[in-house]
mmCIF file of C-alpha atoms and ligand atoms in Angstrom:
data_model
loop_
_atom_site.group_PDB
_atom_site.id
_atom_site.type_symbol
_atom_site.label_atom_id
_atom_site.label_comp_id
_atom_site.label_asym_id
_atom_site.label_seq_id
_atom_site.Cartn_x
_atom_site.Cartn_y
_atom_site.Cartn_z
ATOM 1 C CA MET A 44 -16.733 11.306 19.421
ATOM 2 C CA GLN A 45 -18.469 9.654 21.484
ATOM 3 C CA ARG A 46 -17.562 8.324 25.340
ATOM 4 C CA SER A 47 -17.126 5.080 25.523
ATOM 5 C CA SER A 48 -19.962 3.769 28.013
ATOM 6 C CA PRO A 49 -19.665 1.222 31.376
ATOM 7 C CA SER A 50 -21.843 -1.638 29.316
ATOM 8 C CA SER A 51 -18.681 -0.899 26.720
ATOM 9 C CA VAL A 52 -17.601 -4.176 25.140
ATOM 10 C CA ARG A 53 -14.354 -3.296 25.591
ATOM 11 C CA GLU A 54 -12.619 -1.892 28.667
ATOM 12 C CA ALA A 55 -9.298 -0.750 26.869
ATOM 13 C CA PHE A 56 -9.945 0.728 23.100
ATOM 14 C CA LEU A 57 -9.672 -1.244 20.403
ATOM 15 C CA SER A 58 -6.458 0.493 18.251
ATOM 16 C CA PHE A 59 -7.566 0.173 14.478
ATOM 17 C CA GLN A 60 -4.101 -0.700 12.956
ATOM 18 C CA PRO A 61 -1.820 -1.426 15.770
ATOM 19 C CA PRO A 62 1.726 -2.153 14.803
ATOM 20 C CA ALA A 63 2.936 -6.004 14.821
ATOM 21 C CA VAL A 64 6.546 -5.093 15.669
ATOM 22 C CA GLY A 65 8.043 -7.274 18.961
ATOM 23 C CA GLU A 66 11.697 -7.628 20.139
ATOM 24 C CA GLU A 67 13.331 -8.667 16.126
ATOM 25 C CA GLU A 68 12.164 -5.260 15.458
ATOM 26 C CA VAL A 69 13.769 -3.810 18.348
ATOM 27 C CA GLU A 70 17.043 -5.583 18.516
ATOM 28 C CA ALA A 71 17.598 -4.648 14.660
ATOM 29 C CA VAL A 72 17.208 -1.666 15.351
ATOM 30 C CA ALA A 73 20.016 -0.737 18.352
ATOM 31 C CA ALA A 74 22.338 -3.170 14.826
ATOM 32 C CA ALA A 75 21.622 -0.649 12.721
ATOM 33 C CA LEU A 76 22.128 1.936 15.251
ATOM 34 C CA ARG A 77 25.445 0.356 16.526
ATOM 35 C CA SER A 78 26.240 0.034 12.813
ATOM 36 C CA GLY A 79 27.464 3.229 12.403
ATOM 37 C CA TRP A 80 24.664 3.233 9.638
ATOM 38 C CA LEU A 81 22.197 5.416 10.121
ATOM 39 C CA THR A 82 21.295 7.085 6.429
ATOM 40 C CA SER A 83 20.908 4.349 3.549
ATOM 41 C CA GLY A 84 24.023 1.738 3.615
ATOM 42 C CA PRO A 85 23.657 -2.131 3.824
ATOM 43 C CA ARG A 86 20.109 -2.567 4.913
ATOM 44 C CA ALA A 87 18.408 -0.600 2.352
ATOM 45 C CA ALA A 88 20.387 -2.078 -0.104
ATOM 46 C CA GLU A 89 18.738 -5.534 1.421
ATOM 47 C CA LEU A 90 15.458 -4.554 1.587
ATOM 48 C CA GLU A 91 16.276 -3.787 -2.804
ATOM 49 C CA ARG A 92 17.492 -6.657 -3.209
ATOM 50 C CA ARG A 93 14.345 -8.743 -1.138
ATOM 51 C CA PHE A 94 11.680 -6.533 -2.892
ATOM 52 C CA ALA A 95 13.375 -7.846 -6.329
ATOM 53 C CA GLU A 96 13.310 -11.341 -5.347
ATOM 54 C CA LEU A 97 9.392 -10.890 -3.979
ATOM 55 C CA THR A 98 8.268 -9.356 -6.712
ATOM 56 C CA GLY A 99 10.272 -10.449 -9.610
ATOM 57 C CA ALA A 100 11.316 -6.855 -10.838
ATOM 58 C CA ARG A 101 14.894 -6.011 -12.375
ATOM 59 C CA HIS A 102 14.811 -3.204 -9.995
ATOM 60 C CA ALA A 103 13.710 -2.632 -6.884
ATOM 61 C CA LEU A 104 14.500 1.169 -5.145
ATOM 62 C CA ALA A 105 13.921 1.634 -1.249
ATOM 63 C CA VAL A 106 12.603 5.642 -1.101
ATOM 64 C CA SER A 107 11.908 7.698 2.474
ATOM 65 C CA SER A 108 7.737 6.991 1.527
ATOM 66 C CA GLY A 109 4.377 5.690 -0.213
ATOM 67 C CA THR A 110 4.186 9.306 -1.228
ATOM 68 C CA ALA A 111 7.476 9.500 -2.480
ATOM 69 C CA ALA A 112 7.592 6.576 -4.627
ATOM 70 C CA LEU A 113 5.089 7.951 -6.577
ATOM 71 C CA GLN A 114 6.389 11.104 -6.857
ATOM 72 C CA LEU A 115 9.805 10.055 -8.400
ATOM 73 C CA ALA A 116 7.943 7.645 -10.432
ATOM 74 C CA LEU A 117 6.113 10.122 -12.493
ATOM 75 C CA VAL A 118 9.222 12.410 -12.791
ATOM 76 C CA ALA A 119 11.556 10.207 -13.738
ATOM 77 C CA GLY A 120 8.709 8.931 -16.363
ATOM 78 C CA GLY A 121 8.863 12.181 -17.653
ATOM 79 C CA ILE A 122 5.410 13.898 -16.346
ATOM 80 C CA GLY A 123 5.182 17.226 -15.847
ATOM 81 C CA ALA A 124 3.788 20.364 -17.215
ATOM 82 C CA GLY A 125 0.572 19.965 -19.497
ATOM 83 C CA ASP A 126 0.199 16.441 -18.783
ATOM 84 C CA GLU A 127 -3.136 15.040 -17.734
ATOM 85 C CA VAL A 128 -2.856 11.822 -15.224
ATOM 86 C CA ILE A 129 -5.996 9.462 -14.930
ATOM 87 C CA THR A 130 -6.472 8.554 -11.451
ATOM 88 C CA SER A 131 -8.886 6.865 -8.959
ATOM 89 C CA PRO A 132 -10.542 9.284 -6.208
ATOM 90 C CA ILE A 133 -10.666 6.458 -3.852
ATOM 91 C CA THR A 134 -7.486 6.700 -2.554
ATOM 92 C CA TRP A 135 -5.364 8.727 0.499
ATOM 93 C CA PRO A 136 -4.602 12.228 -1.364
ATOM 94 C CA ALA A 137 -1.274 11.238 -2.176
ATOM 95 C CA THR A 138 -2.196 9.895 -5.432
ATOM 96 C CA ALA A 139 -2.974 12.761 -6.665
ATOM 97 C CA ASN A 140 -0.787 15.448 -4.750
ATOM 98 C CA VAL A 141 2.218 13.994 -6.250
ATOM 99 C CA VAL A 142 1.041 14.520 -9.885
ATOM 100 C CA VAL A 143 0.182 17.615 -8.238
ATOM 101 C CA HIS A 144 3.410 18.159 -7.387
ATOM 102 C CA ALA A 145 5.056 17.201 -10.764
ATOM 103 C CA GLY A 146 2.654 19.991 -12.466
ATOM 104 C CA ALA A 147 0.648 17.634 -14.474
ATOM 105 C CA ARG A 148 -3.264 17.570 -14.031
ATOM 106 C CA PRO A 149 -4.729 14.626 -11.832
ATOM 107 C CA VAL A 150 -7.946 13.323 -13.709
ATOM 108 C CA PHE A 151 -10.246 11.761 -11.910
ATOM 109 C CA CYS A 152 -11.820 8.309 -12.800
ATOM 110 C CA ASP A 153 -15.191 6.722 -11.787
ATOM 111 C CA VAL A 154 -14.285 3.263 -9.814
ATOM 112 C CA ARG A 155 -16.246 -0.239 -9.893
ATOM 113 C CA GLU A 156 -19.258 -0.590 -7.389
ATOM 114 C CA SER A 157 -17.658 -4.675 -6.430
ATOM 115 C CA ASP A 158 -13.867 -3.149 -4.620
ATOM 116 C CA LEU A 159 -13.683 0.319 -5.949
ATOM 117 C CA THR A 160 -10.949 0.272 -8.007
ATOM 118 C CA ILE A 161 -10.917 1.663 -11.034
ATOM 119 C CA ASP A 162 -12.973 1.029 -13.474
ATOM 120 C CA PRO A 163 -11.106 0.366 -17.013
ATOM 121 C CA GLU A 164 -13.921 1.309 -19.330
ATOM 122 C CA LEU A 165 -14.128 3.886 -17.915
ATOM 123 C CA VAL A 166 -10.406 5.323 -17.939
ATOM 124 C CA VAL A 167 -10.632 5.323 -22.106
ATOM 125 C CA ALA A 168 -13.389 8.094 -21.291
ATOM 126 C CA ALA A 169 -11.460 9.997 -18.767
ATOM 127 C CA ALA A 170 -8.418 10.364 -21.665
ATOM 128 C CA THR A 171 -8.120 13.441 -23.737
ATOM 129 C CA PRO A 172 -5.280 14.007 -26.219
ATOM 130 C CA ARG A 173 -3.244 14.975 -23.028
ATOM 131 C CA THR A 174 -3.280 11.897 -20.932
ATOM 132 C CA ARG A 175 0.225 11.116 -20.776
ATOM 133 C CA ALA A 176 0.033 8.739 -17.470
ATOM 134 C CA VAL A 177 -2.460 6.506 -15.459
ATOM 135 C CA ILE A 178 -1.937 5.678 -11.725
ATOM 136 C CA PRO A 179 -4.352 2.474 -10.789
ATOM 137 C CA VAL A 180 -4.914 1.995 -7.016
ATOM 138 C CA ASP A 181 -4.875 -1.604 -5.148
ATOM 139 C CA PHE A 182 -7.156 -0.075 -3.114
ATOM 140 C CA ALA A 183 -7.485 -2.318 0.409
ATOM 141 C CA GLY A 184 -4.873 -4.884 -1.462
ATOM 142 C CA GLN A 185 -7.499 -6.326 -4.283
ATOM 143 C CA PRO A 186 -4.954 -5.077 -7.244
ATOM 144 C CA CYS A 187 -7.330 -3.542 -9.836
ATOM 145 C CA ASP A 188 -7.654 -4.780 -12.994
ATOM 146 C CA LEU A 189 -4.120 -4.090 -15.197
ATOM 147 C CA ASP A 190 -5.021 -6.191 -18.121
ATOM 148 C CA PRO A 191 -7.229 -3.860 -20.175
ATOM 149 C CA THR A 192 -5.513 -0.722 -18.235
ATOM 150 C CA ILE A 193 -2.448 -1.857 -19.178
ATOM 151 C CA ALA A 194 -3.349 -2.212 -22.885
ATOM 152 C CA LEU A 195 -5.388 0.590 -23.715
ATOM 153 C CA ALA A 196 -1.489 2.657 -21.538
ATOM 154 C CA ARG A 197 0.437 0.614 -24.498
ATOM 155 C CA GLU A 198 -2.167 1.425 -27.722
ATOM 156 C CA ARG A 199 -2.003 5.398 -26.448
ATOM 157 C CA GLY A 200 1.807 5.691 -25.437
ATOM 158 C CA TRP A 201 0.957 6.144 -21.202
ATOM 159 C CA LEU A 202 3.278 5.606 -18.364
ATOM 160 C CA VAL A 203 1.555 2.904 -16.001
ATOM 161 C CA VAL A 204 1.737 3.579 -11.965
ATOM 162 C CA GLU A 205 0.674 1.125 -10.399
ATOM 163 C CA ASP A 206 -0.784 2.715 -6.192
ATOM 164 C CA ALA A 207 0.657 -0.955 -4.495
ATOM 165 C CA ALA A 208 0.690 1.037 -1.355
ATOM 166 C CA HIS A 209 -1.683 -1.721 -0.492
ATOM 167 C CA ALA A 210 -0.723 -4.673 -1.741
ATOM 168 C CA VAL A 211 2.674 -5.934 -1.146
ATOM 169 C CA GLU A 212 1.641 -9.735 -1.014
ATOM 170 C CA SER A 213 -0.995 -9.097 -4.244
ATOM 171 C CA ALA A 214 -1.174 -10.620 -7.040
ATOM 172 C CA TYR A 215 -2.901 -10.537 -10.264
ATOM 173 C CA ARG A 216 -4.177 -13.250 -11.953
ATOM 174 C CA GLY A 217 -1.314 -15.135 -10.746
ATOM 175 C CA ARG A 218 1.130 -12.521 -11.572
ATOM 176 C CA LYS A 219 3.251 -10.658 -8.651
ATOM 177 C CA VAL A 220 2.443 -6.815 -8.673
ATOM 178 C CA GLY A 221 5.248 -4.890 -8.448
ATOM 179 C CA SER A 222 5.950 -6.962 -12.017
ATOM 180 C CA ILE A 223 3.400 -5.841 -14.123
ATOM 181 C CA ALA A 224 3.415 -2.167 -14.146
ATOM 182 C CA ASP A 225 5.588 -0.338 -15.711
ATOM 183 C CA VAL A 226 6.019 0.865 -12.424
ATOM 184 C CA THR A 227 4.864 -0.342 -8.713
ATOM 185 C CA CYS A 228 5.343 2.038 -5.249
ATOM 186 C CA PHE A 229 4.632 0.221 -2.680
ATOM 187 C CA SER A 230 4.616 2.854 1.044
ATOM 188 C CA LEU A 231 6.121 1.164 4.056
ATOM 189 C CA TYR A 232 4.217 3.503 6.376
ATOM 190 C CA ALA A 233 3.529 2.320 10.062
ATOM 191 C CA THR A 234 -0.253 0.755 9.461
ATOM 192 C CA LYS A 235 1.019 -1.203 5.942
ATOM 193 C CA ASN A 236 1.614 -4.991 5.795
ATOM 194 C CA VAL A 237 5.508 -4.482 5.649
ATOM 195 C CA ALA A 238 5.670 -1.668 7.874
ATOM 196 C CA ALA A 239 8.744 0.372 8.907
ATOM 197 C CA GLY A 240 7.282 3.380 10.316
ATOM 198 C CA GLU A 241 7.771 5.398 7.416
ATOM 199 C CA GLY A 242 9.113 4.151 4.009
ATOM 200 C CA GLY A 243 8.404 3.285 0.464
ATOM 201 C CA VAL A 244 10.054 1.184 -2.439
ATOM 202 C CA VAL A 245 9.725 1.352 -6.084
ATOM 203 C CA THR A 246 9.956 -1.625 -8.234
ATOM 204 C CA THR A 247 9.881 -1.388 -12.425
ATOM 205 C CA ASP A 248 11.903 -3.474 -15.092
ATOM 206 C CA ARG A 249 12.689 -0.398 -16.991
ATOM 207 C CA ASP A 250 16.120 0.836 -16.573
ATOM 208 C CA GLU A 251 15.949 4.221 -17.350
ATOM 209 C CA ILE A 252 13.312 5.072 -14.584
ATOM 210 C CA ALA A 253 15.497 2.940 -12.432
ATOM 211 C CA ASP A 254 18.216 5.087 -13.064
ATOM 212 C CA GLU A 255 16.799 8.269 -13.067
ATOM 213 C CA ILE A 256 15.201 7.081 -9.895
ATOM 214 C CA ARG A 257 18.086 6.736 -8.363
ATOM 215 C CA GLU A 258 19.939 9.836 -8.732
ATOM 216 C CA LEU A 259 16.537 11.848 -8.376
ATOM 217 C CA ARG A 260 16.193 10.136 -4.544
ATOM 218 C CA LEU A 261 19.223 11.570 -2.922
ATOM 219 C CA MET A 262 19.682 14.292 -5.675
ATOM 220 C CA ARG A 263 22.901 13.688 -7.485
ATOM 221 C CA ARG A 264 25.216 11.598 -10.256
ATOM 222 C CA GLY A 265 27.543 9.830 -9.148
ATOM 223 C CA ASP A 266 29.530 8.752 -5.760
ATOM 224 C CA GLY A 267 29.441 11.987 -3.674
ATOM 225 C CA ALA A 268 33.700 12.607 -4.539
ATOM 226 C CA HIS A 269 32.875 13.401 -7.650
ATOM 227 C CA TYR A 270 29.254 14.353 -8.359
ATOM 228 C CA ASP A 271 26.880 15.894 -11.053
ATOM 229 C CA VAL A 272 23.370 17.912 -10.641
ATOM 230 C CA ARG A 273 21.280 17.148 -14.177
ATOM 231 C CA ARG A 274 18.375 17.822 -13.021
ATOM 232 C CA ALA A 275 16.805 19.789 -9.414
ATOM 233 C CA GLY A 276 16.030 16.250 -8.035
ATOM 234 C CA PHE A 277 14.803 15.306 -4.205
ATOM 235 C CA LYS A 278 16.229 14.077 -0.950
ATOM 236 C CA ALA A 279 14.126 10.910 -0.731
ATOM 237 C CA ASN A 280 16.095 7.838 0.035
ATOM 238 C CA LEU A 281 15.253 5.314 2.828
ATOM 239 C CA ALA A 282 17.506 5.318 6.184
ATOM 240 C CA ASP A 283 18.769 2.397 7.349
ATOM 241 C CA VAL A 284 16.889 2.054 10.715
ATOM 242 C CA ASN A 285 13.664 1.862 9.122
ATOM 243 C CA ALA A 286 14.713 -0.253 6.263
ATOM 244 C CA ALA A 287 16.337 -2.914 9.445
ATOM 245 C CA ILE A 288 12.401 -2.851 10.574
ATOM 246 C CA ALA A 289 11.303 -3.425 7.495
ATOM 247 C CA LEU A 290 13.377 -6.447 6.656
ATOM 248 C CA CYS A 291 12.365 -7.532 9.761
ATOM 249 C CA GLN A 292 8.805 -7.263 8.824
ATOM 250 C CA LEU A 293 9.449 -8.537 4.963
ATOM 251 C CA ASP A 294 10.278 -11.937 7.678
ATOM 252 C CA LYS A 295 7.051 -12.400 9.351
ATOM 253 C CA LEU A 296 5.254 -11.340 6.134
ATOM 254 C CA GLU A 297 3.947 -14.752 5.719
ATOM 255 C CA ARG A 298 3.232 -15.667 9.355
ATOM 256 C CA HIS A 299 1.447 -12.348 9.508
ATOM 257 C CA ARG A 300 -0.359 -13.245 6.333
ATOM 258 C CA GLU A 301 -2.117 -16.539 8.098
ATOM 259 C CA VAL A 302 -3.140 -14.125 11.719
ATOM 260 C CA ARG A 303 -5.065 -11.548 8.524
ATOM 261 C CA LEU A 304 -6.588 -14.450 6.763
ATOM 262 C CA ALA A 305 -7.967 -15.873 10.066
ATOM 263 C CA HIS A 306 -9.424 -12.198 10.758
ATOM 264 C CA VAL A 307 -10.709 -12.391 7.772
ATOM 265 C CA ALA A 308 -12.830 -15.616 7.933
ATOM 266 C CA ALA A 309 -14.303 -14.344 11.414
ATOM 267 C CA TYR A 310 -15.221 -11.010 9.734
ATOM 268 C CA ASP A 311 -16.468 -13.132 6.704
ATOM 269 C CA ARG A 312 -19.249 -15.280 8.980
ATOM 270 C CA ALA A 313 -20.239 -12.170 10.945
ATOM 271 C CA VAL A 314 -21.123 -9.548 8.418
ATOM 272 C CA ALA A 315 -22.939 -12.161 6.507
ATOM 273 C CA GLY A 316 -25.392 -12.077 8.729
ATOM 274 C CA LEU A 317 -25.929 -8.378 9.348
ATOM 275 C CA ALA A 318 -28.431 -6.577 6.507
ATOM 276 C CA GLY A 319 -26.878 -3.471 5.260
ATOM 277 C CA VAL A 320 -23.698 -4.148 5.767
ATOM 278 C CA THR A 321 -21.336 -5.484 3.509
ATOM 279 C CA PRO A 322 -17.885 -6.146 2.613
ATOM 280 C CA LEU A 323 -15.683 -5.536 -0.574
ATOM 281 C CA ALA A 324 -16.077 -8.098 -2.903
ATOM 282 C CA ARG A 325 -12.011 -9.890 -3.329
ATOM 283 C CA ASP A 326 -12.056 -11.913 -6.899
ATOM 284 C CA PRO A 327 -10.923 -14.858 -6.290
ATOM 285 C CA ARG A 328 -8.662 -14.858 -9.357
ATOM 286 C CA ASP A 329 -6.508 -13.164 -7.610
ATOM 287 C CA THR A 330 -4.395 -12.758 -4.239
ATOM 288 C CA HIS A 331 -5.813 -10.031 -1.682
ATOM 289 C CA ALA A 332 -3.449 -7.957 0.210
ATOM 290 C CA LEU A 333 -6.053 -8.442 3.442
ATOM 291 C CA HIS A 334 -4.694 -4.854 3.819
ATOM 292 C CA LEU A 335 -8.329 -3.130 4.942
ATOM 293 C CA TYR A 336 -11.572 -5.068 6.001
ATOM 294 C CA VAL A 337 -13.747 -2.419 4.254
ATOM 295 C CA VAL A 338 -17.786 -2.720 4.619
ATOM 296 C CA ARG A 339 -20.367 -1.125 2.890
ATOM 297 C CA ILE A 340 -22.844 0.441 5.439
ATOM 298 C CA ASP A 341 -26.085 0.674 3.876
ATOM 299 C CA ALA A 342 -27.999 3.321 5.922
ATOM 300 C CA THR A 343 -31.520 2.328 4.262
ATOM 301 C CA LEU A 344 -30.802 -1.455 5.897
ATOM 302 C CA ALA A 345 -28.571 -0.859 8.022
ATOM 303 C CA GLY A 346 -30.532 0.963 10.320
ATOM 304 C CA ALA A 347 -27.932 4.333 10.271
ATOM 305 C CA THR A 348 -25.248 6.509 8.622
ATOM 306 C CA ARG A 349 -21.592 5.292 8.480
ATOM 307 C CA ASP A 350 -21.054 8.151 10.616
ATOM 308 C CA GLU A 351 -23.359 7.044 13.082
ATOM 309 C CA TYR A 352 -21.770 3.287 12.976
ATOM 310 C CA GLN A 353 -18.237 4.529 13.018
ATOM 311 C CA ARG A 354 -19.607 6.735 16.300
ATOM 312 C CA ALA A 355 -21.014 3.589 18.348
ATOM 313 C CA LEU A 356 -18.294 1.631 17.640
ATOM 314 C CA ALA A 357 -16.007 4.299 19.715
ATOM 315 C CA ALA A 358 -18.329 4.180 22.518
ATOM 316 C CA GLU A 359 -17.623 0.454 22.379
ATOM 317 C CA ASN A 360 -14.119 0.985 22.268
ATOM 318 C CA ILE A 361 -13.723 -0.304 19.043
ATOM 319 C CA GLY A 362 -11.554 1.527 16.620
ATOM 320 C CA THR A 363 -12.514 2.023 13.229
ATOM 321 C CA SER A 364 -10.636 4.347 10.165
ATOM 322 C CA ILE A 365 -12.667 5.510 7.193
ATOM 323 C CA HIS A 366 -10.870 5.020 3.536
ATOM 324 C CA PHE A 367 -11.520 6.677 1.419
ATOM 325 C CA LEU A 368 -13.008 9.849 0.963
ATOM 326 C CA PRO A 369 -13.520 10.507 -2.484
ATOM 327 C CA VAL A 370 -9.825 12.916 -3.582
ATOM 328 C CA HIS A 371 -12.088 15.024 -5.905
ATOM 329 C CA ARG A 372 -14.560 16.150 -2.769
ATOM 330 C CA LEU A 373 -11.726 17.371 -0.393
ATOM 331 C CA THR A 374 -11.258 20.921 -0.469
ATOM 332 C CA PHE A 375 -7.761 21.460 -2.251
ATOM 333 C CA TYR A 376 -9.431 19.443 -5.105
ATOM 334 C CA ARG A 377 -13.059 20.980 -5.682
ATOM 335 C CA GLU A 378 -11.350 24.596 -5.260
ATOM 336 C CA ARG A 379 -8.266 23.909 -8.449
ATOM 337 C CA PHE A 380 -10.133 21.718 -10.748
ATOM 338 C CA PRO A 381 -13.608 23.077 -10.159
ATOM 339 C CA ASP A 382 -15.083 21.274 -13.794
ATOM 340 C CA GLN A 383 -13.939 17.554 -12.029
ATOM 341 C CA ALA A 384 -16.790 15.108 -13.591
ATOM 342 C CA ARG A 385 -19.283 14.132 -11.327
ATOM 343 C CA LEU A 386 -18.462 10.253 -10.087
ATOM 344 C CA PRO A 387 -21.440 8.827 -8.368
ATOM 345 C CA VAL A 388 -19.842 5.236 -7.717
ATOM 346 C CA ALA A 389 -17.079 6.639 -5.646
ATOM 347 C CA GLU A 390 -19.560 9.557 -3.823
ATOM 348 C CA LEU A 391 -21.928 7.043 -2.843
ATOM 349 C CA ALA A 392 -18.711 5.210 -1.533
ATOM 350 C CA GLY A 393 -17.255 7.991 0.255
ATOM 351 C CA ALA A 394 -20.379 8.155 2.519
ATOM 352 C CA GLU A 395 -20.754 4.078 2.894
ATOM 353 C CA VAL A 396 -17.074 2.492 3.545
ATOM 354 C CA LEU A 397 -16.271 1.812 7.113
ATOM 355 C CA SER A 398 -13.018 -0.068 8.151
ATOM 356 C CA LEU A 399 -13.165 -2.470 10.807
ATOM 357 C CA PRO A 400 -9.957 -3.420 13.358
ATOM 358 C CA LEU A 401 -7.536 -5.395 10.922
ATOM 359 C CA SER A 402 -3.798 -6.036 12.267
ATOM 360 C CA PRO A 403 -1.393 -9.176 12.417
ATOM 361 C CA ALA A 404 -1.025 -7.143 16.126
ATOM 362 C CA HIS A 405 -5.380 -8.073 17.080
ATOM 363 C CA THR A 406 -5.269 -11.214 19.029
ATOM 364 C CA ALA A 407 -8.995 -13.259 18.215
ATOM 365 C CA ALA A 408 -10.435 -12.166 20.734
ATOM 366 C CA ASP A 409 -10.166 -8.461 19.461
ATOM 367 C CA ILE A 410 -11.609 -9.217 16.295
ATOM 368 C CA ARG A 411 -14.214 -11.200 18.784
ATOM 369 C CA ASP A 412 -14.690 -7.998 20.749
ATOM 370 C CA ALA A 413 -14.900 -5.528 17.219
ATOM 371 C CA ILE A 414 -17.443 -8.430 16.094
ATOM 372 C CA GLU A 415 -19.516 -8.499 19.082
ATOM 373 C CA ALA A 416 -19.583 -4.523 19.204
ATOM 374 C CA LEU A 417 -20.729 -4.433 15.551
ATOM 375 C CA ARG A 418 -23.490 -6.412 16.499
ATOM 376 C CA ARG A 419 -24.638 -5.088 19.225
ATOM 377 C CA VAL A 420 -24.725 -1.855 17.604
ATOM 378 C CA HIS A 421 -26.227 -3.054 14.296
ATOM 379 C CA ALA A 422 -29.269 -4.396 16.206
ATOM 380 C CA ARG A 423 -30.026 -0.738 18.292
ATOM 381 C CA PHE A 424 -29.754 0.733 14.907
ATOM 382 C CA THR A 425 -31.624 -1.668 13.025
ATOM 383 C CA GLY A 426 -34.273 -2.596 16.160
ATOM 384 C CA ARG A 427 -33.878 -6.491 15.678
HETATM 385 C C1 PLP B 52 -3.405 4.041 -1.467
HETATM 386 C C2 PLP B 52 -2.296 4.908 -1.038
HETATM 387 N N1 PLP B 52 -1.417 5.483 -1.914
HETATM 388 C C3 PLP B 52 -0.274 6.416 -1.590
HETATM 389 C C4 PLP B 52 -0.192 6.172 0.222
HETATM 390 C C5 PLP B 52 1.177 6.947 0.724
HETATM 391 O O1 PLP B 52 2.330 6.256 1.206
HETATM 392 P P1 PLP B 52 2.893 7.074 2.813
HETATM 393 O O2 PLP B 52 2.047 6.917 3.323
HETATM 394 O O3 PLP B 52 4.457 5.795 2.763
HETATM 395 O O4 PLP B 52 3.653 8.439 2.247
HETATM 396 C C6 PLP B 52 -0.682 5.543 0.994
HETATM 397 C C7 PLP B 52 -0.818 5.941 2.755
HETATM 398 O O5 PLP B 52 -0.367 5.894 3.319
HETATM 399 C C8 PLP B 52 -2.369 4.958 0.226
HETATM 400 O O6 PLP B 52 -2.730 4.381 1.549
#
């Protein structure tokens, strides 16, 4: 990283996604500790009730992470050795890692240029007789195009596990994410829109999948006194201490969304004037969760590469991040699955995407600083 210079836009470094927690969360954690419930208890149960209400799903199950949510969904859905699971390369590696841990093979399918979500037309081409499931990813908070993907899955008998780690507030064509796919997996990780530090929630209308996950997340069936183990389960329940934080964050969801909307509008206005700096599309028919503000840096028009922009912004004391490097090009996936198809849209995007600071903890002045830095850097690189 380049060191910040005395003439940086900001004196103090602007974190990319600081948590928006306050005294409410501090008090809720203290109350959980005083209650004697450290592990899953009434707060985790309340979180499940709130998620079922928010999404309209029949079941909501609190688990220890978004990764655990995905893993339990696959295992409960019967995915295992010899199966193939189609997913997007533009995601956090967790989405593909859980497929490997289930004993199945991830098959990566290219994404749409507009919003970098999985391209339903290409899902058909990625299918083989071994395909058993598809995991579309609601990248940045934009729901993926679920109707054609689900229609294909119904026709072929596949399970649809939606990775909604970025998509707590999202709705697809007016339908709430969490109530559309067979199983939907949310993350409560520290940077997410509902941040609990660590945590996840699975929603589903399928009773048998919910029952299986209840058993798998606590390694047993029954009430503790008379338990049985039918299969090797996991330890993936959510602690009440984390659930207490998540409940406060749910209370703040609307207020935080207002802040995100204002920040996103400021970015939209600013980047409209910067050649070669283009935000991802947000489909007006859907509700976007505004989890990330991702721009693509076209080096020819913007005068420098994404990596040069990221370094120059860091020198201005502005933190950014990269979502995502295409999973199929990471070492493990290249070595373990050398015959994966090339995915030109995802591979170019992986070199161009840059996520700008976006959190409800940021003030309007913070976002103005980020924009000012981006303008300065752009002017320098383009010579304008
Ligand atoms: C798209 C996506 N899927 C899954 C996960 C995994 O969630 P967690 O970190 O809660 O395990 C993340 C990130 O954290 C993510 O960004």
